[in-house]
């Protein structure tokens, strides 16, 4: 079967920075069938050639070393543009006619990528249905939907309902680009392709888990979106809960999209609901100090740009093991890491002179220095029985000897090949909102926990360090 990838929102940033470079790289690696077609759709009145020209420069910039003009010319022969307005059904009819004119008869599969403004998702889906573009009798029809998927549980449910009116669940690919990151997929390998970690990956040995997604960047010119979203909607409902699910899930029987997602969903079902004073005790929020001066941010905005949550999974594996989830903008560096903090040894043999060992830590560095480190105690050479922490360090880049592929390559290829394992299912998205919504409501209530200010370029509010210290724990920082 040959494939057509139709991108709605073709003139947007995501298309030029991520989607086309990813498709180009797949082509360069011989993974995208040679006769695949890419069709951009948006309101601008480009001609095919004009769109190709506008993409050439961005692809050269973002595709990396693979870019050559010769390869681009070959690839871009199959890149087309069709002007269209999501609000105009006649544009979808003309798109259908256009697609049929460039596709071989009867055997063509299609992926529709919705990279438009989220407010247009429902309308776009409806129009695809009305124009007969979702009919998959003559080839697969799949739709990829970018985040954010709704702004709360009820909007996500409504969106799911509208999409299900046109596409079956197995045709829907809700993207979370964190799942396309190599190091996130490597958590599956680390946990389920090794025998040494899984026996201790539970409440008997693990003291707590820390998941940090820190960003150096501030919101820049995104105030319009960010101020209504904030850190919980922007990072926790999707990326961070995804990292938590993969860290906490039970092994599925096979690496199969239904089974993997069943196990992930069970983690969300197990998350302990908060009520009353839990929100003040287990949630923490902050705002970087220059936020209110960012262009477009309303005066006195209470939007959080930093949050830390303590969640529990009430199940046999994790009962009473805290999962500390933390993310912020305007922090001291860009790093995403998962720390499994093991319990300390039950008894220290070496007497008073030895400091208390920290307990072993396994650190999964998702980005930017992709790798895995195991921290363990060793004897200080030429000393009495003193110990210090040493590290076994695995570095992905060094081991593969090249750069890591961008997440969108994996995800686009999976969608084309019909593998939804790394995409969010409807129940997953709704359950995640079910966790985030009550926290947002508590933060908007008179009993909201304080919104701490923090200095841009620091590790979030100082009070968050104290918050951990009060629990006899500490954030593991690696900037
Ligand atoms: C996006 C958020 O989903 O993820 C951004 O909207 C955030 O605010 C980005 O900066 C982080 O992605 P990455 O891959 O750079 O960690």
Short mmCIF file of C-alpha atoms and ligand atoms in Angstrom, two decimals:
data_model
loop_
_atom_site.label_atom_id
_atom_site.label_comp_id
_atom_site.label_asym_id
_atom_site.label_seq_id
_atom_site.Cartn_x
_atom_site.Cartn_y
_atom_site.Cartn_z
CA UNK A 1 0.00 0.00 0.00
CA UNK A 2 1.24 3.49 -0.72
CA UNK A 3 0.67 6.31 1.72
CA UNK A 4 -0.42 9.94 1.72
CA UNK A 5 0.27 12.17 4.69
CA UNK A 6 -2.04 15.16 4.76
CA UNK A 7 -0.97 17.93 7.13
CA UNK A 8 -3.62 20.42 8.24
CA UNK A 9 -1.93 23.55 9.59
CA UNK A 10 0.72 23.34 6.88
CA UNK A 11 1.91 26.91 7.25
CA UNK A 12 2.49 26.49 11.00
CA UNK A 13 5.70 26.24 12.92
CA UNK A 14 5.36 22.57 13.84
CA UNK A 15 5.11 21.60 10.18
CA UNK A 16 8.32 23.34 9.15
CA UNK A 17 10.35 22.67 12.30
CA UNK A 18 9.32 19.12 13.08
CA UNK A 19 6.98 17.31 10.70
CA UNK A 20 8.61 17.89 7.32
CA UNK A 21 12.17 17.41 8.68
CA UNK A 22 11.02 14.16 10.34
CA UNK A 23 9.39 12.91 7.12
CA UNK A 24 12.48 13.94 5.17
CA UNK A 25 14.71 11.99 7.55
CA UNK A 26 12.48 8.94 7.29
CA UNK A 27 12.76 9.24 3.53
CA UNK A 28 16.55 9.62 3.74
CA UNK A 29 16.74 6.45 5.84
CA UNK A 30 14.60 4.58 3.32
CA UNK A 31 11.79 4.10 5.85
CA UNK A 32 9.20 6.18 4.07
CA UNK A 33 8.11 4.38 0.90
CA UNK A 34 9.53 6.23 -2.13
CA UNK A 35 6.11 6.94 -3.59
CA UNK A 36 4.60 8.41 -0.39
CA UNK A 37 2.97 11.76 -0.89
CA UNK A 38 2.83 14.67 1.54
CA UNK A 39 0.07 17.20 1.11
CA UNK A 40 -0.01 20.42 3.11
CA UNK A 41 -3.32 22.14 3.73
CA UNK A 42 -3.86 25.60 5.18
CA UNK A 43 -5.56 28.84 4.24
CA UNK A 44 -2.57 30.53 2.57
CA UNK A 45 -2.73 30.46 -1.21
CA UNK A 46 0.60 28.78 -1.97
CA UNK A 47 1.38 26.97 -5.18
CA UNK A 48 3.06 23.55 -4.81
CA UNK A 49 6.40 25.00 -5.82
CA UNK A 50 6.15 27.92 -3.40
CA UNK A 51 5.44 25.63 -0.47
CA UNK A 52 8.31 23.33 -1.42
CA UNK A 53 10.65 26.30 -1.61
CA UNK A 54 9.54 27.61 1.77
CA UNK A 55 10.16 24.20 3.34
CA UNK A 56 13.58 23.67 1.82
CA UNK A 57 15.33 26.15 4.07
CA UNK A 58 13.66 24.98 7.28
CA UNK A 59 14.32 21.35 6.43
CA UNK A 60 17.98 22.11 5.76
CA UNK A 61 18.09 23.73 9.19
CA UNK A 62 16.15 21.17 11.21
CA UNK A 63 16.75 17.83 9.50
CA UNK A 64 20.39 17.63 10.55
CA UNK A 65 23.24 16.03 8.64
CA UNK A 66 21.06 14.05 6.28
CA UNK A 67 20.07 17.10 4.24
CA UNK A 68 21.41 17.44 0.71
CA UNK A 69 19.85 19.45 -2.09
CA UNK A 70 19.79 16.38 -4.31
CA UNK A 71 17.84 14.34 -1.77
CA UNK A 72 15.54 17.25 -1.07
CA UNK A 73 14.71 17.59 -4.78
CA UNK A 74 13.88 13.89 -4.94
CA UNK A 75 11.78 14.01 -1.74
CA UNK A 76 9.99 17.24 -2.56
CA UNK A 77 8.74 15.91 -5.90
CA UNK A 78 6.11 14.21 -3.79
CA UNK A 79 5.30 17.23 -1.64
CA UNK A 80 2.12 19.08 -2.60
CA UNK A 81 0.06 21.95 -1.30
CA UNK A 82 -3.69 22.37 -1.33
CA UNK A 83 -5.21 25.61 0.00
CA UNK A 84 -8.16 25.00 2.28
CA UNK A 85 -10.17 26.48 5.09
CA UNK A 86 -11.31 24.14 7.87
CA UNK A 87 -14.63 26.01 7.98
CA UNK A 88 -15.40 25.42 4.29
CA UNK A 89 -16.79 22.02 3.35
CA UNK A 90 -16.20 22.71 -0.36
CA UNK A 91 -12.46 22.86 0.41
CA UNK A 92 -12.63 19.32 1.81
CA UNK A 93 -14.48 18.13 -1.29
CA UNK A 94 -11.83 19.71 -3.48
CA UNK A 95 -9.12 18.19 -1.27
CA UNK A 96 -10.68 14.76 -1.85
CA UNK A 97 -10.66 15.29 -5.59
CA UNK A 98 -7.06 16.49 -5.43
CA UNK A 99 -5.92 13.52 -3.34
CA UNK A 100 -7.58 11.10 -5.74
CA UNK A 101 -5.82 12.80 -8.64
CA UNK A 102 -2.34 12.22 -7.18
CA UNK A 103 -2.88 8.80 -5.58
CA UNK A 104 -2.73 5.49 -7.37
CA UNK A 105 -6.20 3.99 -7.65
CA UNK A 106 -7.75 2.05 -4.80
CA UNK A 107 -4.76 1.14 -2.70
CA UNK A 108 -3.76 4.24 -0.89
CA UNK A 109 -3.68 4.70 2.86
CA UNK A 110 -3.93 8.15 4.40
CA UNK A 111 -2.77 9.78 7.59
CA UNK A 112 -4.41 13.11 8.39
CA UNK A 113 -2.25 15.15 10.74
CA UNK A 114 -4.13 17.86 12.66
CA UNK A 115 -1.52 20.46 13.45
CA UNK A 116 -3.99 23.33 13.49
CA UNK A 117 -5.13 25.44 16.41
CA UNK A 118 -6.78 23.05 18.90
CA UNK A 119 -10.08 24.94 18.61
CA UNK A 120 -10.31 23.65 15.03
CA UNK A 121 -9.89 19.92 15.77
CA UNK A 122 -13.59 19.15 16.10
CA UNK A 123 -14.52 21.08 12.97
CA UNK A 124 -11.73 19.48 10.95
CA UNK A 125 -12.78 15.97 12.01
CA UNK A 126 -16.41 16.68 11.18
CA UNK A 127 -15.52 18.00 7.74
CA UNK A 128 -13.32 14.97 7.03
CA UNK A 129 -16.32 12.79 7.81
CA UNK A 130 -18.80 14.83 5.79
CA UNK A 131 -16.52 14.88 2.75
CA UNK A 132 -16.10 11.09 2.88
CA UNK A 133 -12.41 11.40 3.71
CA UNK A 134 -12.67 9.07 6.73
CA UNK A 135 -14.09 6.16 4.72
CA UNK A 136 -11.48 3.39 4.90
CA UNK A 137 -12.93 0.84 2.51
CA UNK A 138 -10.17 1.47 -0.04
CA UNK A 139 -7.21 2.00 2.25
CA UNK A 140 -6.54 2.88 5.85
CA UNK A 141 -7.56 6.31 7.13
CA UNK A 142 -5.88 7.50 10.33
CA UNK A 143 -5.92 10.80 12.11
CA UNK A 144 -3.11 12.18 14.27
CA UNK A 145 -4.13 14.80 16.79
CA UNK A 146 -1.65 17.13 18.42
CA UNK A 147 -1.82 18.17 22.04
CA UNK A 148 -3.53 19.78 23.87
CA UNK A 149 -6.34 17.24 23.79
CA UNK A 150 -9.00 19.31 25.54
CA UNK A 151 -8.46 21.77 28.34
CA UNK A 152 -10.13 19.69 31.05
CA UNK A 153 -12.01 16.44 31.44
CA UNK A 154 -15.30 17.63 29.98
CA UNK A 155 -13.75 19.21 26.88
CA UNK A 156 -11.61 16.09 26.34
CA UNK A 157 -14.70 13.90 26.64
CA UNK A 158 -16.58 16.10 24.19
CA UNK A 159 -13.66 15.97 21.76
CA UNK A 160 -13.42 12.19 22.05
CA UNK A 161 -17.16 11.94 21.41
CA UNK A 162 -16.98 14.08 18.28
CA UNK A 163 -13.99 12.19 16.92
CA UNK A 164 -15.61 8.84 17.63
CA UNK A 165 -18.56 10.01 15.55
CA UNK A 166 -16.24 9.98 12.51
CA UNK A 167 -13.26 7.72 13.26
CA UNK A 168 -13.02 4.46 15.19
CA UNK A 169 -10.63 4.48 18.16
CA UNK A 170 -8.16 2.31 16.22
CA UNK A 171 -7.94 5.08 13.59
CA UNK A 172 -7.09 7.79 16.14
CA UNK A 173 -3.51 8.65 17.11
CA UNK A 174 -3.31 11.21 19.95
CA UNK A 175 0.24 12.41 19.95
CA UNK A 176 2.43 13.02 22.97
CA UNK A 177 5.87 13.71 21.59
CA UNK A 178 7.52 12.52 24.83
CA UNK A 179 6.54 8.97 23.89
CA UNK A 180 8.55 9.31 20.70
CA UNK A 181 11.76 10.13 22.58
CA UNK A 182 14.24 7.27 22.36
CA UNK A 183 15.05 7.40 26.04
CA UNK A 184 11.40 7.16 27.00
CA UNK A 185 10.99 4.06 24.86
CA UNK A 186 14.18 2.77 26.42
CA UNK A 187 12.40 2.61 29.78
CA UNK A 188 10.44 -0.33 28.34
CA UNK A 189 13.73 -2.01 27.44
CA UNK A 190 15.37 -1.18 30.76
CA UNK A 191 12.47 -2.58 32.73
CA UNK A 192 11.31 -5.47 30.61
CA UNK A 193 14.41 -6.68 28.75
CA UNK A 194 16.52 -7.04 31.91
CA UNK A 195 16.06 -9.35 34.83
CA UNK A 196 18.01 -7.35 37.41
CA UNK A 197 15.75 -4.32 37.84
CA UNK A 198 12.23 -5.69 37.91
CA UNK A 199 12.55 -7.73 41.15
CA UNK A 200 13.45 -4.56 43.07
CA UNK A 201 11.14 -2.20 41.15
CA UNK A 202 8.52 -2.03 43.88
CA UNK A 203 7.57 -0.83 47.35
CA UNK A 204 9.85 -3.34 49.05
CA UNK A 205 12.97 -1.66 47.69
CA UNK A 206 12.01 1.74 46.33
CA UNK A 207 11.75 4.65 48.73
CA UNK A 208 10.31 7.08 46.20
CA UNK A 209 10.39 8.10 42.55
CA UNK A 210 11.19 11.59 41.25
CA UNK A 211 10.25 12.73 37.77
CA UNK A 212 11.58 16.12 36.79
CA UNK A 213 11.03 17.99 33.55
CA UNK A 214 12.91 21.26 33.92
CA UNK A 215 13.10 23.86 31.18
CA UNK A 216 15.39 26.81 30.94
CA UNK A 217 13.10 28.58 28.51
CA UNK A 218 10.45 31.00 29.67
CA UNK A 219 7.11 31.44 27.94
CA UNK A 220 8.35 34.02 25.44
CA UNK A 221 5.54 35.02 23.12
CA UNK A 222 3.21 32.20 24.08
CA UNK A 223 1.30 34.08 26.78
CA UNK A 224 -2.00 33.76 24.91
CA UNK A 225 -1.82 29.99 25.20
CA UNK A 226 0.26 29.62 28.33
CA UNK A 227 -1.58 31.89 30.69
CA UNK A 228 -4.80 29.88 30.28
CA UNK A 229 -2.92 26.61 30.33
CA UNK A 230 -0.20 26.84 32.98
CA UNK A 231 2.25 24.15 33.89
CA UNK A 232 -0.28 21.49 34.90
CA UNK A 233 -2.13 21.46 31.61
CA UNK A 234 0.97 22.10 29.52
CA UNK A 235 3.30 19.47 31.01
CA UNK A 236 1.66 17.28 33.66
CA UNK A 237 -1.60 16.11 32.10
CA UNK A 238 0.36 14.69 29.19
CA UNK A 239 4.16 14.34 29.24
CA UNK A 240 4.81 13.87 32.94
CA UNK A 241 1.92 11.50 33.58
CA UNK A 242 3.10 9.51 30.54
CA UNK A 243 6.55 9.20 32.11
CA UNK A 244 4.97 8.14 35.37
CA UNK A 245 2.79 5.52 33.69
CA UNK A 246 5.73 3.91 31.92
CA UNK A 247 7.78 3.94 35.11
CA UNK A 248 5.00 2.47 37.24
CA UNK A 249 3.14 0.10 34.90
CA UNK A 250 3.06 -3.68 35.17
CA UNK A 251 4.72 -5.63 32.36
CA UNK A 252 2.24 -6.22 29.54
CA UNK A 253 2.06 -9.76 28.13
CA UNK A 254 3.34 -8.52 24.77
CA UNK A 255 4.57 -5.22 23.34
CA UNK A 256 1.24 -4.59 21.70
CA UNK A 257 -0.65 -1.32 21.57
CA UNK A 258 -3.76 -2.57 23.35
CA UNK A 259 -1.85 -4.40 26.07
CA UNK A 260 0.69 -1.64 26.68
CA UNK A 261 -2.04 0.95 26.97
CA UNK A 262 -4.16 -1.30 29.20
CA UNK A 263 -1.29 -1.44 31.68
CA UNK A 264 -0.64 2.29 31.50
CA UNK A 265 -4.29 3.04 32.12
CA UNK A 266 -4.27 0.83 35.22
CA UNK A 267 -1.62 3.12 36.72
CA UNK A 268 -3.89 6.13 36.29
CA UNK A 269 -6.78 4.20 37.83
CA UNK A 270 -4.59 3.54 40.86
CA UNK A 271 -3.60 7.18 41.51
CA UNK A 272 -4.93 8.13 44.93
CA UNK A 273 -7.55 10.88 44.74
CA UNK A 274 -6.85 13.99 46.80
CA UNK A 275 -9.35 15.84 48.91
CA UNK A 276 -9.46 18.55 51.57
CA UNK A 277 -6.02 19.32 52.98
CA UNK A 278 -4.27 16.92 50.55
CA UNK A 279 -3.98 19.67 47.96
CA UNK A 280 -2.01 21.92 50.29
CA UNK A 281 0.11 19.00 51.52
CA UNK A 282 0.77 17.28 48.22
CA UNK A 283 0.80 19.99 45.60
CA UNK A 284 3.18 22.87 45.26
CA UNK A 285 3.14 25.77 42.80
CA UNK A 286 5.38 28.62 41.74
CA UNK A 287 5.78 31.37 39.18
CA UNK A 288 9.08 32.68 37.83
CA UNK A 289 9.76 36.24 38.80
CA UNK A 290 9.55 37.84 35.35
CA UNK A 291 6.33 36.08 34.36
CA UNK A 292 3.99 39.00 35.02
CA UNK A 293 6.14 41.20 32.78
CA UNK A 294 5.95 38.85 29.80
CA UNK A 295 4.09 40.32 26.84
CA UNK A 296 0.40 39.44 26.97
CA UNK A 297 0.29 38.12 30.55
CA UNK A 298 -2.68 39.66 32.38
CA UNK A 299 -1.88 41.77 35.41
CA UNK A 300 -1.82 39.75 38.63
CA UNK A 301 -2.02 36.42 36.82
CA UNK A 302 -1.90 33.46 39.19
CA UNK A 303 -0.82 31.00 36.50
CA UNK A 304 1.77 28.55 37.78
CA UNK A 305 4.94 28.08 35.74
CA UNK A 306 6.34 25.58 38.25
CA UNK A 307 4.60 22.73 40.01
CA UNK A 308 5.53 19.79 42.15
CA UNK A 309 3.06 17.04 43.02
CA UNK A 310 3.26 14.08 45.34
CA UNK A 311 1.11 11.29 44.00
CA UNK A 312 0.56 7.75 45.26
CA UNK A 313 -0.44 4.69 43.27
CA UNK A 314 -2.68 2.57 45.42
CA UNK A 315 -1.77 -0.86 44.11
CA UNK A 316 0.29 -3.82 45.29
CA UNK A 317 3.50 -2.70 43.64
CA UNK A 318 3.56 0.92 44.77
CA UNK A 319 1.37 1.31 47.84
CA UNK A 320 2.72 4.26 49.90
CA UNK A 321 5.69 4.96 47.62
CA UNK A 322 5.52 8.66 46.74
CA UNK A 323 5.92 9.74 43.14
CA UNK A 324 7.27 13.28 43.16
CA UNK A 325 6.54 14.98 39.85
CA UNK A 326 8.12 18.35 39.16
CA UNK A 327 8.30 20.70 36.22
CA UNK A 328 9.02 24.34 35.64
CA UNK A 329 9.88 26.96 33.09
CA UNK A 330 12.68 29.44 33.69
CA UNK A 331 14.78 26.93 35.60
CA UNK A 332 18.53 26.61 35.68
CA UNK A 333 18.86 24.09 32.86
CA UNK A 334 16.91 21.88 30.50
CA UNK A 335 16.75 18.40 31.86
CA UNK A 336 14.26 15.58 32.02
CA UNK A 337 15.05 12.77 34.38
CA UNK A 338 13.45 9.96 36.30
CA UNK A 339 15.10 9.01 39.56
CA UNK A 340 14.34 5.74 41.28
CA UNK A 341 15.52 6.25 44.84
CA UNK A 342 16.03 2.91 46.55
CA UNK A 343 15.69 2.44 50.29
CA UNK A 344 18.71 2.66 52.46
CA UNK A 345 20.45 -0.43 53.78
CA UNK A 346 18.67 -1.77 56.87
CA UNK A 347 21.79 -1.61 59.05
CA UNK A 348 25.14 0.19 58.71
CA UNK A 349 28.12 -1.94 59.64
CA UNK A 350 30.86 0.58 59.57
CA UNK A 351 30.24 2.51 62.74
CA UNK A 352 30.08 6.16 63.63
CA UNK A 353 32.87 7.33 61.31
CA UNK A 354 30.92 6.53 58.18
CA UNK A 355 28.37 8.97 56.92
CA UNK A 356 24.96 7.51 56.32
CA UNK A 357 24.94 6.24 52.75
CA UNK A 358 22.38 7.89 50.51
CA UNK A 359 20.80 4.71 49.26
CA UNK A 360 21.12 3.60 45.69
CA UNK A 361 19.71 5.69 42.90
CA UNK A 362 18.95 4.79 39.35
CA UNK A 363 18.72 7.89 37.19
CA UNK A 364 17.15 7.73 33.76
CA UNK A 365 18.26 10.82 31.87
CA UNK A 366 15.63 11.40 29.23
CA UNK A 367 17.28 14.57 27.90
CA UNK A 368 19.53 16.27 27.04
CA UNK A 369 22.40 13.95 28.11
CA UNK A 370 20.46 10.80 27.30
CA UNK A 371 21.60 7.94 29.44
CA UNK A 372 21.26 5.92 32.60
CA UNK A 373 23.29 6.22 35.78
CA UNK A 374 23.38 3.92 38.74
CA UNK A 375 24.67 5.53 41.92
CA UNK A 376 26.04 3.16 44.54
CA UNK A 377 28.37 3.21 47.50
CA UNK A 378 32.03 2.22 47.27
CA UNK A 379 34.88 2.29 49.74
CA UNK A 380 37.06 5.38 49.74
CA UNK A 381 40.49 3.98 48.76
CA UNK A 382 43.24 4.13 51.31
CA UNK A 383 40.86 4.96 54.13
CA UNK A 384 39.28 3.18 57.01
CA UNK A 385 35.86 1.82 56.12
CA UNK A 386 34.60 5.09 54.73
CA UNK A 387 32.23 5.06 51.80
CA UNK A 388 31.38 7.46 49.03
CA UNK A 389 28.95 7.44 46.14
CA UNK A 390 30.22 6.21 42.79
CA UNK A 391 28.41 6.08 39.48
CA UNK A 392 28.01 3.60 36.66
CA UNK A 393 27.29 5.80 33.69
CA UNK A 394 25.75 4.76 30.39
CA UNK A 395 25.60 7.45 27.71
CA UNK A 396 23.39 6.90 24.69
CA UNK A 397 25.12 9.31 22.33
CA UNK A 398 28.51 7.77 22.97
CA UNK A 399 27.12 4.30 22.58
CA UNK A 400 25.31 4.90 19.28
CA UNK A 401 27.98 7.29 18.02
CA UNK A 402 25.53 9.78 16.52
CA UNK A 403 22.63 12.00 17.36
CA UNK A 404 19.28 10.73 18.58
CA UNK A 405 16.43 10.84 16.09
CA UNK A 406 13.73 13.39 16.75
CA UNK A 407 10.60 12.02 18.44
CA UNK A 408 8.40 12.89 15.46
CA UNK A 409 10.23 10.44 13.20
CA UNK A 410 9.26 7.47 15.36
CA UNK A 411 5.70 8.70 15.87
CA UNK A 412 4.99 9.51 12.23
CA UNK A 413 6.37 6.18 11.12
CA UNK A 414 4.33 4.31 13.73
CA UNK A 415 1.15 6.08 12.64
CA UNK A 416 1.87 5.25 8.99
CA UNK A 417 2.51 1.64 9.95
CA UNK A 418 -0.56 1.44 12.18
CA UNK A 419 1.18 0.94 15.52
CA UNK A 420 -0.56 3.00 18.21
CA UNK A 421 1.53 1.78 21.18
CA UNK A 422 3.17 5.17 21.60
CA UNK A 423 -0.03 7.19 21.30
CA UNK A 424 -2.56 8.02 24.00
CA UNK A 425 -5.89 6.21 24.02
CA UNK A 426 -9.17 7.99 24.79
CA UNK A 427 -9.47 6.54 28.31
CA UNK A 428 -5.84 7.42 29.07
CA UNK A 429 -6.34 11.07 28.16
CA UNK A 430 -9.57 11.33 30.13
CA UNK A 431 -8.14 9.66 33.22
CA UNK A 432 -5.16 12.00 33.11
CA UNK A 433 -7.52 14.98 33.08
CA UNK A 434 -9.35 13.35 35.98
CA UNK A 435 -6.11 13.63 37.99
CA UNK A 436 -5.23 17.17 36.96
CA UNK A 437 -8.70 18.77 37.10
CA UNK A 438 -9.21 18.53 40.90
CA UNK A 439 -5.77 20.07 41.47
CA UNK A 440 -6.59 22.94 39.15
CA UNK A 441 -9.90 23.42 40.94
CA UNK A 442 -8.14 23.46 44.32
CA UNK A 443 -5.61 25.98 43.02
CA UNK A 444 -8.48 28.21 41.93
CA UNK A 445 -10.27 27.95 45.27
CA UNK A 446 -9.92 30.19 48.34
CA UNK A 447 -7.96 27.37 50.02
CA UNK A 448 -5.34 27.31 47.24
CA UNK A 449 -1.75 26.64 48.34
CA UNK A 450 0.55 29.68 48.05
CA UNK A 451 1.96 30.63 44.66
CA UNK A 452 5.67 31.04 45.40
CA UNK A 453 7.78 33.30 43.27
CA UNK A 454 11.16 32.03 42.12
CA UNK A 455 14.13 33.60 40.51
CA UNK A 456 14.39 32.80 36.82
CA UNK A 457 17.31 30.48 36.21
CA UNK A 458 17.01 28.78 39.59
CA UNK A 459 15.67 25.41 40.65
CA UNK A 460 12.15 26.67 41.26
CA UNK A 461 11.03 28.18 44.57
CA UNK A 462 13.37 27.68 47.54
CA UNK A 463 10.28 26.57 49.46
CA UNK A 464 10.09 23.48 47.27
CA UNK A 465 13.45 22.35 48.67
CA UNK A 466 12.07 22.86 52.15
CA UNK A 467 8.89 21.03 51.17
CA UNK A 468 11.04 18.01 50.34
CA UNK A 469 13.27 18.42 53.38
CA UNK A 470 10.18 18.41 55.60
CA UNK A 471 9.49 14.99 54.18
CA UNK A 472 13.10 13.93 54.89
CA UNK A 473 13.88 13.82 51.20
CA UNK A 474 15.74 15.96 48.70
CA UNK A 475 15.41 16.81 45.05
CA UNK A 476 18.06 15.16 42.97
CA UNK A 477 19.59 17.96 40.89
CA UNK A 478 21.97 17.46 38.02
CA UNK A 479 22.41 20.76 36.22
C1 LIG B 1 5.33 21.10 24.84
C2 LIG B 1 4.93 22.23 25.75
O1 LIG B 1 4.33 20.13 24.80
O2 LIG B 1 6.53 20.50 25.35
C3 LIG B 1 6.05 23.25 25.86
O3 LIG B 1 3.77 22.87 25.22
C4 LIG B 1 7.32 22.59 26.29
O4 LIG B 1 5.70 24.28 26.76
C5 LIG B 1 7.63 21.38 25.40
O5 LIG B 1 8.36 23.55 26.19
C6 LIG B 1 8.81 20.61 25.95
O6 LIG B 1 9.19 19.63 25.02
P1 LIG B 1 10.69 19.15 24.94
O7 LIG B 1 10.68 18.02 23.94
O8 LIG B 1 11.51 20.34 24.49
O9 LIG B 1 11.06 18.72 26.32
#
